[in-house]
Coordinates of C-alpha atoms and ligand atoms in Angstrom, one line a residue:
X1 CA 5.3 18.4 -4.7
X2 CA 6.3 19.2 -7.8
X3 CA 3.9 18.9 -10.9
X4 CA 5.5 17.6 -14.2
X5 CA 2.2 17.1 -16.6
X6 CA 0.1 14.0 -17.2
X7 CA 1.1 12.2 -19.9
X8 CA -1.8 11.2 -22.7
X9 CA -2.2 7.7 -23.1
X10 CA -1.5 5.9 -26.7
X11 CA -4.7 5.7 -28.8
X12 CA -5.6 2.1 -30.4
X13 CA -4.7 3.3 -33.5
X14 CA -1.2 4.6 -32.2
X15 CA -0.7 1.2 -30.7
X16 CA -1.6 -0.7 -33.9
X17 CA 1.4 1.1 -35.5
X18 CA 3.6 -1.0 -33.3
X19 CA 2.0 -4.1 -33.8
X20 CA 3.1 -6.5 -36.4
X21 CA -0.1 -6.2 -38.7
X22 CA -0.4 -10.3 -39.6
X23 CA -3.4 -10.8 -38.1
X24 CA -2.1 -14.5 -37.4
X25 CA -4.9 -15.2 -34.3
X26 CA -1.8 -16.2 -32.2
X27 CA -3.2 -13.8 -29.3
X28 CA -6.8 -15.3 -29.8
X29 CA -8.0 -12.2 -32.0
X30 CA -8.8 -12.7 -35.4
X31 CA -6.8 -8.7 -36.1
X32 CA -3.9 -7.0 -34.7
X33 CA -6.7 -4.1 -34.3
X34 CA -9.1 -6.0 -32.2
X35 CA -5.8 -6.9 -30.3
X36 CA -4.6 -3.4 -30.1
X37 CA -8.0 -2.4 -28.6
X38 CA -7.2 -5.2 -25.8
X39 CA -4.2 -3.4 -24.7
X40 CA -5.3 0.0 -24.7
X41 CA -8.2 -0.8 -22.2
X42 CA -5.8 -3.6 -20.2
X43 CA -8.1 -6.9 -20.7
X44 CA -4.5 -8.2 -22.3
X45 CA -0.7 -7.3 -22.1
X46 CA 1.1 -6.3 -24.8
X47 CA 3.5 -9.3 -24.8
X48 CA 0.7 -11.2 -25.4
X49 CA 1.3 -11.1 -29.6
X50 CA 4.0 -13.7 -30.3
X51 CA 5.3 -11.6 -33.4
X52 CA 6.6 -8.6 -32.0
X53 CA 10.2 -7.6 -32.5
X54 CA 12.7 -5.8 -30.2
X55 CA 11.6 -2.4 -31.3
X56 CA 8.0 -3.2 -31.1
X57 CA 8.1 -4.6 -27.7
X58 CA 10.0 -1.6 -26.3
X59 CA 7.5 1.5 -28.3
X60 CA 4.2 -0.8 -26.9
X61 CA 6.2 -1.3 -23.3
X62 CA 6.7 2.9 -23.2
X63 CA 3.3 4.1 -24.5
X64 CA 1.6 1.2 -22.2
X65 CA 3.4 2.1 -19.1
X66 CA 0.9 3.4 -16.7
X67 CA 1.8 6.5 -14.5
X68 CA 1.9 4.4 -11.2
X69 CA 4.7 2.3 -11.5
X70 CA 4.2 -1.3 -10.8
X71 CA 6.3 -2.8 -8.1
X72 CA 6.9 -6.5 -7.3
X73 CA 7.0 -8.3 -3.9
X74 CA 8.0 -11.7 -3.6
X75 CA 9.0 -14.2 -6.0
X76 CA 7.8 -16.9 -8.0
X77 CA 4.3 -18.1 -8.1
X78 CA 2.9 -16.0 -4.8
X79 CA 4.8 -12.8 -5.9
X80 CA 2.2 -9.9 -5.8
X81 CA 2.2 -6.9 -8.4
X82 CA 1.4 -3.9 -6.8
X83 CA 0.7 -0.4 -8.5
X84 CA 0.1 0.3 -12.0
X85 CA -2.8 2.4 -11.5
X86 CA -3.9 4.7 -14.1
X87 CA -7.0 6.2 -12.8
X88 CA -8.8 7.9 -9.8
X89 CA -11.5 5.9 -9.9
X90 CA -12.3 2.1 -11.1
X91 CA -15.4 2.9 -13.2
X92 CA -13.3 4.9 -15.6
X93 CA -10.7 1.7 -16.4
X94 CA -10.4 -0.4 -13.4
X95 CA -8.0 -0.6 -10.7
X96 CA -5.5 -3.2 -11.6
X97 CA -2.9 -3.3 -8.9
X98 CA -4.6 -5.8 -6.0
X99 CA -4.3 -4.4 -2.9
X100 CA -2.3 -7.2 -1.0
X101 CA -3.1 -8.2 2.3
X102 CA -0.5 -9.2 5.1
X103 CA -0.8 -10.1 8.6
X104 CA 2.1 -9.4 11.4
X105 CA 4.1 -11.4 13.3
X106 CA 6.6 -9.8 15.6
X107 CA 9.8 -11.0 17.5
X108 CA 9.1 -10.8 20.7
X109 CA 7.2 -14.2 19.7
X110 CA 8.5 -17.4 21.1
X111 CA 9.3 -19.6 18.3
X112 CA 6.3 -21.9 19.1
X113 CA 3.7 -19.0 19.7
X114 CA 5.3 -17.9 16.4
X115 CA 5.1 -20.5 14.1
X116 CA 1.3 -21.2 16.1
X117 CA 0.1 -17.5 14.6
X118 CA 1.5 -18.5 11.2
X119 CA -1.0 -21.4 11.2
X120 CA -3.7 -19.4 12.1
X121 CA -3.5 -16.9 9.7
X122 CA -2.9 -19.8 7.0
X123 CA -6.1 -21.5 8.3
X124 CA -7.8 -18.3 7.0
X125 CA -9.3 -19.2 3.5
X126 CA -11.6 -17.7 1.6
X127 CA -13.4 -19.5 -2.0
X128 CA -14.9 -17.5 -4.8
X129 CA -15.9 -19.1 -7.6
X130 CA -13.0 -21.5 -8.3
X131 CA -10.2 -19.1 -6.3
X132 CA -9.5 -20.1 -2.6
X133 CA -7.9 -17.0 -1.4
X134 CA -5.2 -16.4 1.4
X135 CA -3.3 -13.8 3.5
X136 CA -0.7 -12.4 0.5
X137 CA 2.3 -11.5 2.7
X138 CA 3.7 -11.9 6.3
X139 CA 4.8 -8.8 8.2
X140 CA 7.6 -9.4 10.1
X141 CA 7.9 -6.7 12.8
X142 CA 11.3 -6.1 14.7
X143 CA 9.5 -5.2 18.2
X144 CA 12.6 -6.3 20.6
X145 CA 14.5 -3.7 18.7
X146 CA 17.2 -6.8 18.7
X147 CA 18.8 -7.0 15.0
X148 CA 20.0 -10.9 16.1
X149 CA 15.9 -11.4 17.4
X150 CA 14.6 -9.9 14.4
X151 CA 16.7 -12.3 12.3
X152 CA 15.4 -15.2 14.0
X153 CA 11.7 -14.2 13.9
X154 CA 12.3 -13.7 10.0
X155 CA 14.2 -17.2 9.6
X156 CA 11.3 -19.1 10.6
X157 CA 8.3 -17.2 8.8
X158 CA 10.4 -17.4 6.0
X159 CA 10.9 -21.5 6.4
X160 CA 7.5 -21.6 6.9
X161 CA 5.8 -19.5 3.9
X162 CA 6.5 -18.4 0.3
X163 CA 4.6 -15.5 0.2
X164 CA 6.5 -12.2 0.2
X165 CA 7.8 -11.0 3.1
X166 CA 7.9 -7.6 4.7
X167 CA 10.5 -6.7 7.1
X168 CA 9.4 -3.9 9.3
X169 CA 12.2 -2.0 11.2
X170 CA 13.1 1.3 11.7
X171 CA 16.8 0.2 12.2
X172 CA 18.9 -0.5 9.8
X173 CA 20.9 -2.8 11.6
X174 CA 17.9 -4.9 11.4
X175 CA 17.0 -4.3 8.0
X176 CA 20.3 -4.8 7.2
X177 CA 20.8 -8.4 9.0
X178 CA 16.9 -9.5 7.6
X179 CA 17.4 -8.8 4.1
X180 CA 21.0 -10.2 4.1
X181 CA 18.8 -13.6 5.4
X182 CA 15.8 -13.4 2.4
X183 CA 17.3 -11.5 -0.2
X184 CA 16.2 -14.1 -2.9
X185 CA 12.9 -13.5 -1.5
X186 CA 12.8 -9.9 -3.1
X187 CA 11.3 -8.8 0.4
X188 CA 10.0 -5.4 0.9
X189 CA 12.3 -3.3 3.3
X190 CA 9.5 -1.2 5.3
X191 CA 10.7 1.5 6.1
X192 CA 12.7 4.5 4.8
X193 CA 12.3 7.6 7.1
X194 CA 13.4 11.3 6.9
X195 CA 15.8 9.7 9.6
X196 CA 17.4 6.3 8.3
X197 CA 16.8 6.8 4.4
X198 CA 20.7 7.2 3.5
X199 CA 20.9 3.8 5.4
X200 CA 17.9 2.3 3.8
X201 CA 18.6 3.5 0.7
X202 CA 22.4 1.6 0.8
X203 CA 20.6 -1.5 1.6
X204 CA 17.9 -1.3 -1.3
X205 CA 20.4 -0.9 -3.8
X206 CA 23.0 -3.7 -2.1
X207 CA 20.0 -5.9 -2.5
X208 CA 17.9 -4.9 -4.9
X209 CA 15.2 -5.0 -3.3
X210 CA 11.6 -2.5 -2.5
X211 CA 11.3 -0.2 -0.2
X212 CA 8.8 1.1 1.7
X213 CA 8.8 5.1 2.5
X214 CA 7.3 6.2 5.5
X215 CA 6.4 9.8 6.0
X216 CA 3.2 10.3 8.0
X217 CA 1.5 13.1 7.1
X218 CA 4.1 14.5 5.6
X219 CA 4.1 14.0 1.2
X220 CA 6.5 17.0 1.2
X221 CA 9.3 14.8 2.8
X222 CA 7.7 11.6 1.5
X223 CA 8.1 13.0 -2.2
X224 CA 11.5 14.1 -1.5
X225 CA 12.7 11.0 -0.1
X226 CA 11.1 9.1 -3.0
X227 CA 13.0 11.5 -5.3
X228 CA 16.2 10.5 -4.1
X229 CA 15.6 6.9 -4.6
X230 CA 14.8 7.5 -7.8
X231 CA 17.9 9.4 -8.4
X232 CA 20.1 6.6 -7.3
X233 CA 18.2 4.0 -9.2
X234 CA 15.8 2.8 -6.5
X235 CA 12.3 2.8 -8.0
X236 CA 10.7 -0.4 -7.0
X237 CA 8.7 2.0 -3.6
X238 CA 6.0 2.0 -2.0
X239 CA 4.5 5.1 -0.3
X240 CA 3.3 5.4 3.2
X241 CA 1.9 8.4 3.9
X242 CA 0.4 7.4 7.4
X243 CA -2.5 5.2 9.0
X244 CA -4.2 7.5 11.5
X245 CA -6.7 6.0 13.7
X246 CA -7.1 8.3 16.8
X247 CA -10.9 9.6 16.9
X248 CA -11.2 12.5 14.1
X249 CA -8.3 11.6 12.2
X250 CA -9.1 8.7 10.1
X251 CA -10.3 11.2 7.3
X252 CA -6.5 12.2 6.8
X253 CA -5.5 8.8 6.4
X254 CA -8.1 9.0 3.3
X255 CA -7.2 12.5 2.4
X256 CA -3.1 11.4 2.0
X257 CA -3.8 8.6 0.1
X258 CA -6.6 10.5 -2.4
X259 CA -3.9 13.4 -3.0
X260 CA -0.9 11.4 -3.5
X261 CA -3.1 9.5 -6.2
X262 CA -4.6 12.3 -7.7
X263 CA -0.7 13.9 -8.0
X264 CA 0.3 10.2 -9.7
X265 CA -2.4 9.7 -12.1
X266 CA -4.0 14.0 -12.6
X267 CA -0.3 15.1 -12.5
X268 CA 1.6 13.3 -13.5
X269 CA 4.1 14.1 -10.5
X270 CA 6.6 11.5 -10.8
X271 CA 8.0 11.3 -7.2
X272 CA 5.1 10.1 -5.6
X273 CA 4.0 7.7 -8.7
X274 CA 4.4 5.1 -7.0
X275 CA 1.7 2.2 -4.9
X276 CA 0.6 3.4 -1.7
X277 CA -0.1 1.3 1.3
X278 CA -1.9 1.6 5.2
X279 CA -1.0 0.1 8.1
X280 CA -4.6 -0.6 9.7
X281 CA -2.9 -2.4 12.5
X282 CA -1.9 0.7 14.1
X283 CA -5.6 0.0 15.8
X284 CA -4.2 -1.5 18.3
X285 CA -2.5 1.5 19.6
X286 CA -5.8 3.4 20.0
X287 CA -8.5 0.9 20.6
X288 CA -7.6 -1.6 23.6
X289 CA -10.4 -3.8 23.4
X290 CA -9.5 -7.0 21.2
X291 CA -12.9 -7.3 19.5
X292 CA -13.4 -3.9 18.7
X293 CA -10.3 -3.0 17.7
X294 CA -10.2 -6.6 14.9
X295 CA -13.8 -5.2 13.7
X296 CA -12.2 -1.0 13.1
X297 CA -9.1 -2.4 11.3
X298 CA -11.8 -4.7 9.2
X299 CA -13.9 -2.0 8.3
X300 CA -10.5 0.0 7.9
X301 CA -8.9 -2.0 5.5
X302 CA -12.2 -2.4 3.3
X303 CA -13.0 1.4 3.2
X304 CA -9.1 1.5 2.1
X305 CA -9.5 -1.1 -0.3
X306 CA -12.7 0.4 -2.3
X307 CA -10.2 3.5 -2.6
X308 CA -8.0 1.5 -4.7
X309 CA -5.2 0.9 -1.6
X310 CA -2.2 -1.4 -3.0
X311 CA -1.2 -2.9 0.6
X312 CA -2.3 -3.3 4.2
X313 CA -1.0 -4.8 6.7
X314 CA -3.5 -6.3 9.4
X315 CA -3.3 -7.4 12.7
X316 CA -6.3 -9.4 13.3
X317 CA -6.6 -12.7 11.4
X318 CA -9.6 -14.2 11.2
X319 CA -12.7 -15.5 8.8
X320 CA -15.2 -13.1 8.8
X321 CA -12.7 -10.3 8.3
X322 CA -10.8 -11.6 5.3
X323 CA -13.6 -13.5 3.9
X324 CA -15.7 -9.8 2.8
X325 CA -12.3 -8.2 2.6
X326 CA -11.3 -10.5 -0.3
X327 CA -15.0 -10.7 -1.7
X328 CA -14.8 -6.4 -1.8
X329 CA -10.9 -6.6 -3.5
X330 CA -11.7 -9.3 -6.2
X331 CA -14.9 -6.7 -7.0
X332 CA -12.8 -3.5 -6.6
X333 CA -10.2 -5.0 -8.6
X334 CA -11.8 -6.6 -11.4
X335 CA -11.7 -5.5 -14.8
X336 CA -14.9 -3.4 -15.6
X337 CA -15.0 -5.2 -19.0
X338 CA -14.5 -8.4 -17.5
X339 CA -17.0 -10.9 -17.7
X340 CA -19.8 -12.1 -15.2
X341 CA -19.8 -15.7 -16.7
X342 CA -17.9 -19.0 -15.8
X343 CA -16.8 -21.6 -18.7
X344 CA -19.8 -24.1 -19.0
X345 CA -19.1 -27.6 -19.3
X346 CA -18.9 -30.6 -16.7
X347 CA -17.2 -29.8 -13.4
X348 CA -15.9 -32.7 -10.8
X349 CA -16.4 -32.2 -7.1
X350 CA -14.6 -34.5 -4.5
X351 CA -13.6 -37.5 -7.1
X352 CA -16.6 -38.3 -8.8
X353 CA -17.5 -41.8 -10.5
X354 CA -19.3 -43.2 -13.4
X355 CA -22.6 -43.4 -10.5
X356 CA -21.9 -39.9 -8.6
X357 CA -24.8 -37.9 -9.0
X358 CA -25.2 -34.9 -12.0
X359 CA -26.3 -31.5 -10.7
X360 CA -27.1 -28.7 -13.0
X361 CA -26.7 -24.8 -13.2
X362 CA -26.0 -22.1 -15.2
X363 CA -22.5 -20.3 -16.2
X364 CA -23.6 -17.2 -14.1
X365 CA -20.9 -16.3 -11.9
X366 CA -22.5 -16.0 -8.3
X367 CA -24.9 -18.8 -9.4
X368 CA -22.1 -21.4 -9.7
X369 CA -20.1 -19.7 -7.0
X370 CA -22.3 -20.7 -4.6
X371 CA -23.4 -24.7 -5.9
X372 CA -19.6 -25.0 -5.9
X373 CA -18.8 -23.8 -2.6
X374 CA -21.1 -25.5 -0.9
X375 CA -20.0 -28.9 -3.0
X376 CA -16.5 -28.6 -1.8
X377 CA -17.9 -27.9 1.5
X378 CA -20.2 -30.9 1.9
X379 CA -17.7 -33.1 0.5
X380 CA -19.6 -35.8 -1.4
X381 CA -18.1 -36.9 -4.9
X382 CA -20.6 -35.5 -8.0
X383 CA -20.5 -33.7 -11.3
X384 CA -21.5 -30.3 -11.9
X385 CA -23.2 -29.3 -15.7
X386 CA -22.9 -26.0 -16.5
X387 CA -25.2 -24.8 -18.8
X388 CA -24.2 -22.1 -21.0
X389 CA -26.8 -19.7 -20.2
X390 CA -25.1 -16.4 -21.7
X391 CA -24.2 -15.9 -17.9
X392 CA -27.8 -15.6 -16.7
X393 CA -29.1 -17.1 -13.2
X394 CA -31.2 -20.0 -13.2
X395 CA -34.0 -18.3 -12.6
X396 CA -33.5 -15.4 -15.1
X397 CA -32.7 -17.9 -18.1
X398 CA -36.3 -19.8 -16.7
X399 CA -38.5 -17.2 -17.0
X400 CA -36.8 -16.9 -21.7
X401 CA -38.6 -20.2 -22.0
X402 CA -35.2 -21.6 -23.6
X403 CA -33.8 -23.4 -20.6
X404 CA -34.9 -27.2 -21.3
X405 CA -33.4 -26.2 -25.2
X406 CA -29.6 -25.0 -23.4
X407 CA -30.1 -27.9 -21.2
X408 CA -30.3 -30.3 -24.0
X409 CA -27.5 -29.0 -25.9
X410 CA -25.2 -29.0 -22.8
X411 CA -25.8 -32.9 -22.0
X412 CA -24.9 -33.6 -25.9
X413 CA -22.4 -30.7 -25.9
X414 CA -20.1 -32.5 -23.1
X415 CA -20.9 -35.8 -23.5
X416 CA -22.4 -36.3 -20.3
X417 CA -23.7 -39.8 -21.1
X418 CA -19.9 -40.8 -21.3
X419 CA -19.3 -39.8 -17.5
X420 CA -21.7 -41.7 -15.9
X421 CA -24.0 -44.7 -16.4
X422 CA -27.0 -43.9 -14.9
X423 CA -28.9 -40.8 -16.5
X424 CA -30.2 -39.0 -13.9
X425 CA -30.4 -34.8 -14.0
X426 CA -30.8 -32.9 -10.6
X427 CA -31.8 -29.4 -11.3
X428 CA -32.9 -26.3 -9.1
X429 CA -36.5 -25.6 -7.9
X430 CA -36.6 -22.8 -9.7
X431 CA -37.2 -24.8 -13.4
X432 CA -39.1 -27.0 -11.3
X433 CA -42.5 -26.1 -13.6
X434 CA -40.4 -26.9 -16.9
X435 CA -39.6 -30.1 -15.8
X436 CA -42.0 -31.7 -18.9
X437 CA -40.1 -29.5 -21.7
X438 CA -37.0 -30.8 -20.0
X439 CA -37.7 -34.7 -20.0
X440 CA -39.4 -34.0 -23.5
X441 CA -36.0 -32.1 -24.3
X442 CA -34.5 -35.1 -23.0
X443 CA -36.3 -38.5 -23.3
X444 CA -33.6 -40.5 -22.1
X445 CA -32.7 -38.9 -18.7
X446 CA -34.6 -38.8 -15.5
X447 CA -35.0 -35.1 -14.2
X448 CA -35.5 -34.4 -10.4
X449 CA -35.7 -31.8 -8.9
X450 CA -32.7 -30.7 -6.6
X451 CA -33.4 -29.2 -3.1
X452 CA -34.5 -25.2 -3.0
X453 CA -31.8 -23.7 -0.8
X454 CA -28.2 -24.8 -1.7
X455 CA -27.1 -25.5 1.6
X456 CA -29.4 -28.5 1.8
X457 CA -27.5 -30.4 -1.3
X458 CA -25.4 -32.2 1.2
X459 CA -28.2 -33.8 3.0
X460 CA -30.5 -34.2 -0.2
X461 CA -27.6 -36.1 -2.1
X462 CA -26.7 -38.1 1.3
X463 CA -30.3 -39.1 1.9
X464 CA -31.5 -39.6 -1.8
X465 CA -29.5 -40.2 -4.0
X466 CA -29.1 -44.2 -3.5
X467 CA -32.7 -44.4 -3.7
X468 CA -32.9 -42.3 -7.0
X469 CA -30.1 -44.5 -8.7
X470 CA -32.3 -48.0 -7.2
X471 CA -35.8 -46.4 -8.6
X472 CA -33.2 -46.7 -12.0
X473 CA -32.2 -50.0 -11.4
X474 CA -28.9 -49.3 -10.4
X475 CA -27.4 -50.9 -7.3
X476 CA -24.7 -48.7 -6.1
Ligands
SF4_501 S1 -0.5 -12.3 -32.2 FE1 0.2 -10.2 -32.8 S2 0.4 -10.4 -35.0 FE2 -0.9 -12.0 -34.4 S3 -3.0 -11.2 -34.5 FE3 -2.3 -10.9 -32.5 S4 -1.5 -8.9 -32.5 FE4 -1.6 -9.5 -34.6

C-alpha cells in the first residue's frame, strides 16, 4: 500500500477563522470560540452555526473532514453512517462511525420461511435508556446463484423493511438485477472482487450506489481495487478484508482490520480510507453445531465491535446476542466527552393520569435506565421524577446529605402538584433513613418508600398502590 502522509487536523483557533465571529447563541454557545472547540473534538457539526456562508461552509467542511471517509447506507430516517474514523483507538476522540449490525436472509428461502425470519429478527429489541434498538440492515444473500431468485428474495425484504439493504452476490448479473429493483434504497452492492470489479464497478456508478470490496487477506489487491473506484468517482466503499474463523486464524481477521486502520488514520493512505466491515456469519462454515456456532459469531462480532468495526453481518438472531452487542456499541461508540446524565424532569410511563402513582430517581444514566425499563416492561400507567442530581446514583447523591433539598426543588421545579391530585412520593430504599428531611423538605406530600430491587415495582404498585391513595382519601 502506498503511504501518502497523515494530514494534521485544524486547531480551534484555525477553525474559529472560518466561523462568522457574531457570537449570536444560535448553536447554543454563548461564542463562536466555545463553538469552534465543539467541532474540533466532534460533540457538534460544523453546520450546526446558522451564519456561515458558502466559503465558510466549504474551508470548515475540508479541514473537518476526517481521514476515514464516511459512507451512507440506506435512506431516510434508518440510513446508517458508517466510517469517519479519525483515530486508532476511542479513548483518544471516540469512534464515531456505529458499527451497523445486519442479519441474513438468503434466497433459497420460501417466501413464507422468508418473510417468518424477517419477523424474528424484528422481534429482537433491545432498550437503553430511552433508545429501543434494532437489527440496522438486512443481508440479502444470492445463495441459488439464480439472478431472477435473488430478485425475488430482495423484493420482499425490501416490501417488508426500511432499513438499508445489502445485496450480497458475487455475480453481477444479480447485482445488476437487485440494485436495478432498490436503487432508491441507496443499497450496498457487497461485493467487488479481484474477479468481477470492472462489472461492479459499471453498476456502482450506473446507480450510484456503495460498494463493498472484498479481498480476503489480501489489502494489496483490496487497496488497488479501492484505487480504481476512486479513480472513476466511486468513493462511497466499504473494505472487507476477510472474516476468518477456522481454529488459529481469527487473529488475522483482527490483524487486517488493525492495519488497514492504522494505514487510514497513521498514514494517511488514501486507498484503504475507507469503513471496514466482517462477516461473522462465515461461522457457520466452520462450526456445525447451531448453538455454538450463534455464541462464536456473538462473541465475534463484540470483540470486532470494541475494535471500532463499522459493519457485521450476523447470522444468528436472537436476544441475548444483540441485547450486549448493542449495550458494548452504544459504549464503544459514545463520545468520550459525552455526558453520563439524562434530562431531569417528569417522565410518563404507559399513559399516566391525574391518580397514577409518582416514582422518583435521579438523572444518572444507568439509574434511570433501569426504573424505566422495567416501567415499560411491567406496563402499569405512572410518572417518573427525575431529580437533577448532577448525574449521581441515588445512593451516591444520599450519602451528600442534599437529596431531600434536590428533591424539593424538583417537585416545585416541574410542577408536579399540577399532574396529579393526590401527593404521594415513592422513592428508593436507599434514602429510606432520610425520609424525615424529605417530608420536612416537603410537608405536603406523603413519602413511601418504593420496593428495594427494581424488578419488584410492578408487583409493589399492583398490590399497593390503591391502598396508599385510600390511606389519602382518594378513591380510585
Ligand atoms: S451560531 Fe455561528 S455565529 Fe452564532 S455563536 Fe454559534 S458559531 Fe458563532
Amino acid at each position: 500500500m502506498a503511504e501518502k502522509g497523515k494530514e494534521v487536523r485544524a486547531s480551534p483557533m484555525e477553525l474559529m477563522k472560518q466561523l462568522p465571529g457574531e457570537d449570536c447563541g444560535d448553536c447554543g454557545f454563548d461564542t463562536c470560540f466555545e463553538f469552534a472547540l465543539a467541532i474540533f473534538d466532534r460533540r457538534k457539526r460544523y453546520d450546526e452555526c446558522t451564519k456561515l456562508n458558502d466559503a465558510q461552509r466549504k474551508a470548515l467542511a475540508k479541514m473537518l473532514a476526517p481521514p476515514m471517509r464516511e459512507v451512507v447506507l440506506g435512506v431516510g430516517e434508518r440510513a446508517r453512517r458508517i466510517g469517519g474514523e479519525e483515530v486508532m483507538t476511542r479513548e483518544e476522540l471516540g469512534f464515531f462511525g456505529k458499527t451497523v449490525i445486519a442479519y441474513d436472509v438468503w434466497d433459497t428461502m420460501s417466501e413464507e420461511r422468508l418473510r417468518d425470519r424477517l419477523k424474528e429478527i424484528y422481534e429482537i429489541k433491545a432498550v437503553k435508556v430511552k433508545e429501543a434498538f434494532s437489527a440496522d440492515a438486512i443481508a440479502v444473500r444470492n445463495v441459488s446463484g439464480d439472478p431472477k431468485k435473488f430478485k425475488e428474495a430482495v423484493k420482499i425484504v425490501s416490501e417488508q423493511t426500511d432499513v438499508p439493504l445489502i445485496l450480497c452476490s458475487f455475480d453481477p448479473k444479480a447485482l445488476r438485477v437487485a440494485v436495478e429493483l432498490v436503487k432508491d434504497k441507496r443499497p450496498l452492492l457487497y461485493a467487488a472482487t479481484k474477479d468481477n470489479w470492472a462489472d461492479v464497478l459499471e453498476l456502482a456508478k450506473k446507480y450510484a450506489v456503495p460498494v463493498a470490496i472484498f479481498s480476503p487477506n489480501d489489502l494489496d489487491t483490496l487497496g488497488a481495487i479501492a484505487k480504481t473506484f476512486a479513480k472513476n468517482g466511486v468513493e462511497d466503499l466499504v473494505l472487507d478484508p476477510g472474516t476468518f474463523t477456522e481454529p488459529g486464524s481469527l487473529l488475522q481477521t483482527f490483524c487486517n482490520l488493525i492495519m488497514l486502520r492504522r494505514a487510514c488514520v497513521e498514514d494517511g493512505v488514501k486507498e484503504v480510507s475507507y469503513p471496514t466491515m466482517a462477516v461473522p456469519a462465515t461461522i457457520t462454515m466452520t462450526v456445525g453445531d447451531r448453538k455454538k456456532a450463534a455464541q462464536l459469531e456473538t462473541m465475534l462480532a463484540n470483540a470486532l465491535i470494541t475494535k471500532g468495526i463499522n459493519l457485521v453481518i450476523l447470522h444468528y438472531p436472537n436476544t441475548w446476542g444483540f441485547f450486549p452487542m448493542v449495550m458494548l456499541r452504544e459504549s464503544v461508540f459514545k463520545h468520550p466527552k459525552a455526558e453520563e446524565k439524562v434530562d431531569p424532569g417528569i417522565y410518563e410511563f404507559n399513559e399516566p393520569d391525574e391518580l397514577s402513582p409518582v416514582l422518583v430517581t435521579t438523572n444518572y444514566t444507568m439509574t434511570y435506565g433501569v426504573v424505566s425499563s422495567e416501567l415499560e416492561r411491567v406496563k402499569v400507567p405512572c410518572w417518573l421524577l427525575v431529580v437533577d442530581t448532577g448525574g449521581l446514583s441515588l445512593d451516591t447523591v444520599a450519602g451528600t446529605g442534599e437529596w431531600a433539598d434536590l428533591l424539593e426543588e424538583a417537585v416545585d421545579e416541574f410542577n408536579l402538584d399540577e399532574k396529579v391530585k393526590h401527593r404521594i412520593l415513592i422513592v428508593g430504599q436507599v434514602v429510606a433513613e432520610y425520609k424525615e428531611d424529605m417530608e420536612e423538605a416537603l410537608p405536603d406530600w406523603k413519602i413511601v418508600i418504593g420496593p428495594k430491587d427494581s424488578t419488584e415495582i410492578g408487583p409493589f404498585l399492583k398490590e399497593k398502590w390503591k391502598e396508599f391513595l385510600k390511606e389519602s382519601g382518594i378513591e380510585a
